[in-house]
Amino acid sequence: AVRIKVINTSWRTANNKAADFMDAGAEGEEGEAKEGEGVGEEAKEESAQEKQGDATKVNEVEAARASGEARNKNGNNMKVPTTFNEMFMFNAAVMGFGQSAWMNTILDQFNDIVMNVANSYRLQEECDVCSLVLAKYKGTINLGEFKAVMLASLRSLVPKDWDGDHEVAWSWLWENVERMLKNLMGKPQVQEKALERLIMSLTEDAVN
């Protein structure tokens, strides 16, 4: 139960980080707006010199902003990963696994796998579906590589809370997923051939 709680909590943190930043910015703007509503008549009686000073400051800010934008356009614009999927793709490329297309198959279903960690039957179903898609992949699949990238991504997205308990909990989850996937590897191809033979042996009346 403790492991499941750790997984659920850290998963929300990893995927809501970008949303939290946006919410914090919105709250700050609302606070500034409320403070502006409390301004009295004194704001309306500003002198001409103060207005000129404000205008000068605005012009300076605009000039600085334009200069900054120009530098940004000339430089390399790089989006910082803020969600698990983005961080996973970034780390996979850095760690030399960018060409491992099979990782994308698991990554597409990883949210459903994590969200059903407490439901063993549903977790098995997710792994069954994942194994069917992986069966179409032509190449070597090393599930241990996914675990390495997964843990590296989670450490980056949950830096304040990450500890030994998180390491154990996520390793435990992946060990279960890896065991289920390995038990199914190679079986879809055999089952497909058996199903094909069964269908071919059926008479037209039986099919209808």
Short mmCIF file of C-alpha atoms in Angstrom, two decimals:
data_model
loop_
_atom_site.label_atom_id
_atom_site.label_comp_id
_atom_site.label_asym_id
_atom_site.label_seq_id
_atom_site.Cartn_x
_atom_site.Cartn_y
_atom_site.Cartn_z
CA ALA A 1 0.00 0.00 0.00
CA VAL A 2 2.87 2.37 0.80
CA ARG A 3 4.52 1.70 -2.55
CA ILE A 4 1.30 2.32 -4.43
CA LYS A 5 0.78 5.61 -2.59
CA VAL A 6 4.34 6.70 -3.38
CA ILE A 7 3.88 5.83 -7.05
CA ASN A 8 0.56 7.66 -7.36
CA THR A 9 1.79 10.78 -5.56
CA SER A 10 5.04 11.08 -7.50
CA TRP A 11 3.28 10.36 -10.81
CA ARG A 12 0.91 13.29 -10.23
CA THR A 13 3.87 15.50 -9.38
CA ALA A 14 5.77 14.43 -12.49
CA ASN A 15 2.87 15.15 -14.83
CA ASN A 16 1.40 18.26 -13.19
CA LYS A 17 4.61 20.21 -12.87
CA ALA A 18 3.93 22.32 -15.97
CA ALA A 19 0.31 22.88 -14.91
CA ASP A 20 1.45 23.97 -11.43
CA PHE A 21 3.75 26.57 -12.92
CA MET A 22 0.91 27.95 -15.05
CA ASP A 23 -1.49 28.03 -12.08
CA ALA A 24 1.07 29.87 -9.96
CA GLY A 25 1.46 32.48 -12.69
CA ALA A 26 -2.30 32.91 -12.99
CA GLU A 27 -2.68 33.32 -9.21
CA GLY A 28 0.01 35.99 -9.24
CA GLU A 29 -1.80 37.93 -11.95
CA GLU A 30 -5.08 37.72 -10.03
CA GLY A 31 -3.38 39.02 -6.90
CA GLU A 32 -1.97 41.98 -8.81
CA ALA A 33 -5.39 42.71 -10.28
CA LYS A 34 -7.01 42.74 -6.81
CA GLU A 35 -4.33 45.08 -5.51
CA GLY A 36 -5.01 47.38 -8.45
CA GLU A 37 -8.70 47.58 -7.54
CA GLY A 38 -7.80 49.09 -4.17
CA VAL A 39 -6.05 52.10 -5.65
CA GLY A 40 -7.88 55.32 -4.69
CA GLU A 41 -8.18 58.74 -6.13
CA GLU A 42 -4.48 59.38 -5.54
CA ALA A 43 -3.66 57.35 -8.65
CA LYS A 44 -5.84 59.66 -10.72
CA GLU A 45 -3.97 62.76 -9.47
CA GLU A 46 -0.52 61.79 -10.73
CA SER A 47 1.59 64.70 -11.87
CA ALA A 48 2.70 65.21 -15.45
CA GLN A 49 6.31 64.57 -14.43
CA GLU A 50 5.43 61.14 -12.96
CA LYS A 51 3.57 60.21 -16.14
CA GLN A 52 6.55 61.23 -18.23
CA GLY A 53 8.80 59.18 -15.98
CA ASP A 54 6.53 56.15 -16.38
CA ALA A 55 6.52 56.60 -20.13
CA THR A 56 10.31 56.71 -20.14
CA LYS A 57 10.48 53.50 -18.07
CA VAL A 58 8.05 51.75 -20.41
CA ASN A 59 10.16 52.70 -23.39
CA GLU A 60 13.27 51.38 -21.67
CA VAL A 61 11.50 48.10 -20.83
CA GLU A 62 10.25 47.70 -24.40
CA ALA A 63 13.73 48.37 -25.75
CA ALA A 64 15.25 45.81 -23.39
CA ARG A 65 12.56 43.28 -24.30
CA ALA A 66 13.15 43.79 -28.01
CA SER A 67 16.87 43.34 -27.49
CA GLY A 68 16.26 40.17 -25.50
CA GLU A 69 13.93 38.76 -28.16
CA ALA A 70 16.54 39.44 -30.80
CA ARG A 71 19.16 37.54 -28.81
CA ASN A 72 16.75 34.64 -28.30
CA LYS A 73 16.07 34.40 -32.02
CA ASN A 74 19.77 34.31 -32.77
CA GLY A 75 20.43 31.72 -30.05
CA ASN A 76 19.30 28.14 -29.75
CA ASN A 77 15.75 27.93 -28.44
CA MET A 78 15.33 24.75 -26.41
CA LYS A 79 12.13 23.69 -24.70
CA VAL A 80 12.72 22.38 -21.19
CA PRO A 81 10.91 19.04 -20.61
CA THR A 82 8.17 19.47 -18.01
CA THR A 83 6.12 16.25 -18.35
CA PHE A 84 7.15 12.63 -17.97
CA ASN A 85 6.79 11.84 -21.68
CA GLU A 86 8.86 14.86 -22.69
CA MET A 87 11.53 14.12 -20.09
CA PHE A 88 11.60 10.45 -21.08
CA MET A 89 12.18 11.26 -24.76
CA PHE A 90 14.88 13.76 -23.81
CA ASN A 91 16.71 11.32 -21.52
CA ALA A 92 16.35 8.45 -24.00
CA ALA A 93 18.13 10.55 -26.63
CA VAL A 94 20.85 11.64 -24.19
CA MET A 95 21.43 8.08 -22.97
CA GLY A 96 21.75 6.76 -26.52
CA PHE A 97 18.37 5.04 -26.81
CA GLY A 98 16.82 7.51 -29.25
CA GLN A 99 16.59 4.85 -31.97
CA SER A 100 14.80 2.32 -29.75
CA ALA A 101 11.34 2.77 -31.26
CA TRP A 102 9.87 0.02 -29.07
CA MET A 103 10.17 2.35 -26.07
CA ASN A 104 7.51 4.59 -27.61
CA THR A 105 5.07 1.67 -27.57
CA ILE A 106 5.45 1.22 -23.82
CA LEU A 107 5.54 4.97 -23.23
CA ASP A 108 2.17 5.38 -24.97
CA GLN A 109 0.59 2.98 -22.48
CA PHE A 110 2.70 3.82 -19.47
CA ASN A 111 0.16 6.22 -17.97
CA ASP A 112 -2.53 3.50 -18.02
CA ILE A 113 -0.06 1.04 -16.50
CA VAL A 114 0.80 3.40 -13.64
CA MET A 115 -2.80 4.43 -13.00
CA ASN A 116 -3.80 0.78 -12.61
CA VAL A 117 -0.92 -0.28 -10.38
CA ALA A 118 -3.38 -1.19 -7.61
CA ASN A 119 -5.53 -3.34 -9.93
CA SER A 120 -3.57 -6.47 -10.82
CA TYR A 121 -6.15 -7.70 -13.36
CA ARG A 122 -6.24 -4.41 -15.23
CA LEU A 123 -2.45 -4.14 -15.05
CA GLN A 124 -2.20 -7.56 -16.67
CA GLU A 125 -4.59 -6.43 -19.41
CA GLU A 126 -2.47 -3.36 -20.13
CA CYS A 127 0.62 -5.53 -20.39
CA ASP A 128 -1.23 -7.96 -22.68
CA VAL A 129 -2.13 -5.16 -25.08
CA CYS A 130 1.38 -3.75 -24.91
CA SER A 131 2.90 -7.15 -25.71
CA LEU A 132 0.70 -7.49 -28.81
CA VAL A 133 2.03 -4.20 -30.16
CA LEU A 134 5.62 -5.04 -29.22
CA ALA A 135 5.26 -8.33 -31.12
CA LYS A 136 5.21 -6.33 -34.37
CA TYR A 137 8.56 -4.73 -33.58
CA LYS A 138 11.45 -6.08 -35.64
CA GLY A 139 14.55 -5.77 -33.53
CA THR A 140 16.06 -6.33 -30.10
CA ILE A 141 14.04 -5.28 -27.04
CA ASN A 142 15.93 -4.72 -23.80
CA LEU A 143 13.36 -3.86 -21.14
CA GLY A 144 16.09 -2.91 -18.68
CA GLU A 145 16.86 0.14 -20.83
CA PHE A 146 13.33 1.44 -20.35
CA LYS A 147 13.72 1.16 -16.58
CA ALA A 148 16.95 3.18 -16.65
CA VAL A 149 15.37 6.01 -18.65
CA MET A 150 12.18 5.89 -16.57
CA LEU A 151 14.01 6.30 -13.27
CA ALA A 152 16.25 9.06 -14.63
CA SER A 153 13.19 10.97 -15.86
CA LEU A 154 11.31 10.61 -12.58
CA ARG A 155 14.32 11.77 -10.56
CA SER A 156 14.44 14.92 -12.69
CA LEU A 157 10.72 15.65 -12.34
CA VAL A 158 10.39 14.84 -8.63
CA PRO A 159 13.70 16.15 -7.25
CA LYS A 160 12.45 17.41 -3.88
CA ASP A 161 10.49 14.31 -2.86
CA TRP A 162 12.64 11.62 -4.49
CA ASP A 163 14.26 9.26 -2.00
CA GLY A 164 14.98 5.59 -1.39
CA ASP A 165 11.27 4.78 -1.03
CA HIS A 166 10.56 6.21 -4.47
CA GLU A 167 13.43 4.24 -5.98
CA VAL A 168 12.15 1.00 -4.43
CA ALA A 169 8.49 1.64 -5.35
CA TRP A 170 9.12 2.43 -9.02
CA SER A 171 11.62 -0.39 -9.38
CA TRP A 172 9.02 -2.74 -7.90
CA LEU A 173 6.40 -1.56 -10.40
CA TRP A 174 8.70 -2.01 -13.36
CA GLU A 175 9.85 -5.44 -12.21
CA ASN A 176 6.21 -6.58 -12.24
CA VAL A 177 5.56 -5.03 -15.65
CA GLU A 178 8.77 -6.49 -17.07
CA ARG A 179 7.88 -9.97 -15.74
CA MET A 180 4.44 -9.82 -17.39
CA LEU A 181 5.83 -8.61 -20.70
CA LYS A 182 8.58 -11.25 -20.78
CA ASN A 183 6.06 -14.01 -20.08
CA LEU A 184 4.16 -12.94 -23.21
CA MET A 185 7.08 -12.28 -25.55
CA GLY A 186 7.04 -14.58 -28.56
CA LYS A 187 3.56 -15.94 -27.81
CA PRO A 188 1.50 -13.57 -30.04
CA GLN A 189 3.29 -14.84 -33.17
CA VAL A 190 2.60 -18.47 -32.23
CA GLN A 191 -1.00 -17.70 -31.30
CA GLU A 192 -1.52 -15.81 -34.55
CA LYS A 193 -0.43 -18.81 -36.62
CA ALA A 194 -2.63 -21.16 -34.59
CA LEU A 195 -5.60 -18.83 -35.01
CA GLU A 196 -4.96 -18.59 -38.73
CA ARG A 197 -4.95 -22.39 -39.07
CA LEU A 198 -8.19 -22.59 -37.09
CA ILE A 199 -9.92 -20.04 -39.30
CA MET A 200 -8.70 -21.73 -42.47
CA SER A 201 -10.06 -25.08 -41.23
CA LEU A 202 -13.54 -23.71 -40.63
CA THR A 203 -16.23 -24.40 -43.22
CA GLU A 204 -18.28 -21.61 -44.73
CA ASP A 205 -21.32 -22.71 -42.70
CA ALA A 206 -19.33 -22.62 -39.47
CA VAL A 207 -18.06 -19.12 -40.21
CA ASN A 208 -21.56 -17.84 -40.94
#
